[in-house]
Short mmCIF file of the C-alpha atoms (twelve columns), coordinates in Angstrom:
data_MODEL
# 
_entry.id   MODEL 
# 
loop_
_atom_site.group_PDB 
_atom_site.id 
_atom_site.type_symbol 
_atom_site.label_atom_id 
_atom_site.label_alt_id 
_atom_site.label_comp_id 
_atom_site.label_asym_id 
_atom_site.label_seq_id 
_atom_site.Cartn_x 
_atom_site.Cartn_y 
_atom_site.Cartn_z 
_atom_site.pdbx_PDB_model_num 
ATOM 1   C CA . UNK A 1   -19.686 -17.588 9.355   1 
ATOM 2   C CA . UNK A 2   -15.743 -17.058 10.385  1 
ATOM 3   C CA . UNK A 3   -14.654 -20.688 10.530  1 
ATOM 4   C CA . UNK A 4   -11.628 -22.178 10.024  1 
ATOM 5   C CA . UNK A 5   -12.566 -23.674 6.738   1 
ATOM 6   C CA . UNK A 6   -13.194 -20.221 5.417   1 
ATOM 7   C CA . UNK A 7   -10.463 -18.334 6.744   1 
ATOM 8   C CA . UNK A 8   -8.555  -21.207 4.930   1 
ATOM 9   C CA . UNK A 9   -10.245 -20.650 1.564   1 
ATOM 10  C CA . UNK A 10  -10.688 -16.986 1.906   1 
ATOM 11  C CA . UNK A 11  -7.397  -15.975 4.366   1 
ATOM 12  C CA . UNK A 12  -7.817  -11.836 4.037   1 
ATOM 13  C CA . UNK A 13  -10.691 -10.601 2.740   1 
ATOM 14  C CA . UNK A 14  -9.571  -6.994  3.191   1 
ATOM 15  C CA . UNK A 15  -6.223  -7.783  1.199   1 
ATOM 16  C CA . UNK A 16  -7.970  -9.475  -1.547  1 
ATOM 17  C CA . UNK A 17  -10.562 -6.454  -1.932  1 
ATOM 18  C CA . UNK A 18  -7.286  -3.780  -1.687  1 
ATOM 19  C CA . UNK A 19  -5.781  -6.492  -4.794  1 
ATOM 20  C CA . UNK A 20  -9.163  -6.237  -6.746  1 
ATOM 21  C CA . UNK A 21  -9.321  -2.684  -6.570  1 
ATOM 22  C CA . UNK A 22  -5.941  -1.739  -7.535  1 
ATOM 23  C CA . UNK A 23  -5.952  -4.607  -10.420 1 
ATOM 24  C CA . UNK A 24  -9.263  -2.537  -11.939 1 
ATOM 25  C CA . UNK A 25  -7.894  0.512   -11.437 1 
ATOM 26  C CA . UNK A 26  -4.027  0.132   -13.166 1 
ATOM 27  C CA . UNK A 27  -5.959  -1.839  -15.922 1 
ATOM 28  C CA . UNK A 28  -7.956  1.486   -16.211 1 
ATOM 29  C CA . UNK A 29  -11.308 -1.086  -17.331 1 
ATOM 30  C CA . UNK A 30  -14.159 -2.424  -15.256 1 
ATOM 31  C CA . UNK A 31  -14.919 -4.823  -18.376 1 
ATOM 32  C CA . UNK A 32  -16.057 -8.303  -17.662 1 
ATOM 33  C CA . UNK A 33  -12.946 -10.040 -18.304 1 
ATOM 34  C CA . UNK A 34  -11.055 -7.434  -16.256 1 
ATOM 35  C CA . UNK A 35  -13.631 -7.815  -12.876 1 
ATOM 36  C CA . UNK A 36  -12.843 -12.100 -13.035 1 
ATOM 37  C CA . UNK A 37  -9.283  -11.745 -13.652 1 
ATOM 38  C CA . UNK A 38  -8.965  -9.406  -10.967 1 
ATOM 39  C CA . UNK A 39  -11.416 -11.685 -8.698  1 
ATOM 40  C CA . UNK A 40  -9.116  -14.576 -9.367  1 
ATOM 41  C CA . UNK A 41  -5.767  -13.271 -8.244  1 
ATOM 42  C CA . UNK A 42  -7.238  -11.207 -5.500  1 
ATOM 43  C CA . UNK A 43  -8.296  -14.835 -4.153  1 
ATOM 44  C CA . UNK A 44  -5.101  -16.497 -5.569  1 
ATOM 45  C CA . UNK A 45  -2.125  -14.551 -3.973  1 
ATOM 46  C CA . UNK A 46  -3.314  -14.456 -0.557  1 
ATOM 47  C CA . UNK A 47  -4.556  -17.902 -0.385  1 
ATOM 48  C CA . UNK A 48  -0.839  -19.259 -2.225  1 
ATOM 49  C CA . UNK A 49  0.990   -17.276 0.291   1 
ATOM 50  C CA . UNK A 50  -1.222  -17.687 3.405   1 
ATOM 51  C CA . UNK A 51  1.862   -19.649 4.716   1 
ATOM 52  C CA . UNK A 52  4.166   -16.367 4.814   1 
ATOM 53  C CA . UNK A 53  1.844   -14.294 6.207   1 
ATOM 54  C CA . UNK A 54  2.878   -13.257 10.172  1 
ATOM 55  C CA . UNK A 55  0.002   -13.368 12.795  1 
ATOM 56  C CA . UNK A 56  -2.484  -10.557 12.772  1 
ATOM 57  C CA . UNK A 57  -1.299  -7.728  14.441  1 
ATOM 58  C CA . UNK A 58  -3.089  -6.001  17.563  1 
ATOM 59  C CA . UNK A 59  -3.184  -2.375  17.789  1 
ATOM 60  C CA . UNK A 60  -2.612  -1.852  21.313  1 
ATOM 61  C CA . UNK A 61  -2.403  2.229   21.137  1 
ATOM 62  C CA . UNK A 62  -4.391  3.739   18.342  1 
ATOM 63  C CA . UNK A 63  -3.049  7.059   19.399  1 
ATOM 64  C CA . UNK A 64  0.364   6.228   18.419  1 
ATOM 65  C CA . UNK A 65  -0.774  5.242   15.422  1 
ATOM 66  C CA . UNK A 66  -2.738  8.606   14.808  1 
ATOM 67  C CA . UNK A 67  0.303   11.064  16.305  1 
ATOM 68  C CA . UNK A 68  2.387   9.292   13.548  1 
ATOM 69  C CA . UNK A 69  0.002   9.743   11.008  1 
ATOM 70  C CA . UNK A 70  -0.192  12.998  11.506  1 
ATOM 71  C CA . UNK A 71  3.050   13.867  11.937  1 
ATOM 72  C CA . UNK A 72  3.574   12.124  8.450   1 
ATOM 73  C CA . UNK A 73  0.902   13.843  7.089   1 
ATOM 74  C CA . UNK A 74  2.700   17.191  8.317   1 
ATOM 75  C CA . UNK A 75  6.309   16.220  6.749   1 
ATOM 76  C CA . UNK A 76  4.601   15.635  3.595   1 
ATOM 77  C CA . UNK A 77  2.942   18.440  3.052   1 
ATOM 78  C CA . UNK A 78  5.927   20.894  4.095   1 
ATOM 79  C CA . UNK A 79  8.030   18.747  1.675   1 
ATOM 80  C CA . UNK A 80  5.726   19.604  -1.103  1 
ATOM 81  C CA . UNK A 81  5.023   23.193  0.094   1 
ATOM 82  C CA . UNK A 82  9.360   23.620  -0.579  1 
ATOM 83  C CA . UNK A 83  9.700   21.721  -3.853  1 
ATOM 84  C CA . UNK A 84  7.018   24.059  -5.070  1 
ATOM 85  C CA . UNK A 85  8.750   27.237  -3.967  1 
ATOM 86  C CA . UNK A 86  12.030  26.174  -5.466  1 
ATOM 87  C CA . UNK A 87  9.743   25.323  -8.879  1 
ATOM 88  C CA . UNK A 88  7.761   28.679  -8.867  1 
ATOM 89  C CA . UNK A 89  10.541  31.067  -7.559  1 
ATOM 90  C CA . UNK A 90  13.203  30.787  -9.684  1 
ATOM 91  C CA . UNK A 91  13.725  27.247  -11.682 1 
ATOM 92  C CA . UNK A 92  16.591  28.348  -14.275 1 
ATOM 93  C CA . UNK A 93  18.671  28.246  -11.094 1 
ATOM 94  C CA . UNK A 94  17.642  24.930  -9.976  1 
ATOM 95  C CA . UNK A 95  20.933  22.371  -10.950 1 
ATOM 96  C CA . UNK A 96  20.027  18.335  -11.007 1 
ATOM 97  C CA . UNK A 97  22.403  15.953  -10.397 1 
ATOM 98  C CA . UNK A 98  23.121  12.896  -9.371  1 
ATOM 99  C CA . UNK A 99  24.954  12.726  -5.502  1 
ATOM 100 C CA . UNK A 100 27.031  9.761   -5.016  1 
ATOM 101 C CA . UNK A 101 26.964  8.548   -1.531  1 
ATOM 102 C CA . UNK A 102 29.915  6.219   -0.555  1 
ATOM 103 C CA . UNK A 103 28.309  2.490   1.449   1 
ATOM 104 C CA . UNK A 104 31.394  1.431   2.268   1 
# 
């Protein structure tokens, strides 16, 4: 059942389950209320802005997509592996501050 009435009515699925879940989980309750509320803008917002919404992309290369991942992956963990070395080491020598940078 993919017709075109549906997809009208229900435009992403995925999106509205990604809404539903993160509405439950910052309201930190799976009470009654909580589950409709959530159901209702999880269908709202992607059916209201259905207009905006770009084609569906196709993922021509997959590996791309996993090589960047990775690599992300990779960056983010040696970022954290650093911060927490400059924590643990010696922290009374750490100085924050604010760097201006100049736009113009």
């Amino acid at each position: 059942m993919n017709s075109p009435l549906r997809r009208h009515w229900w435009p992403r699925p995925q999106f509205s389950a990604l809404l539903l879940l993160l509405w439950l989980l910052l309201m930190n309750s799976f009470a009654p209320a909580q589950v409709l509320l959530g159901l209702v803008l999880a269908w709202f917002l992607p059916f209201a802005t259905q207009q905006f919404w770009p084609e569906k992309p196709h993922l021509k290369n997959a590996n791309r997509l996993l090589i960047y991942l990775a690599h992300l992956m990779w960056d983010i963990i040696k970022a954290n592996i650093t911060v927490a070395r400059l924590l643990l080491r010696d922290p009374e020598s750490l100085q924050p501050a604010f760097v201006r940078y100049p736009l113009a």
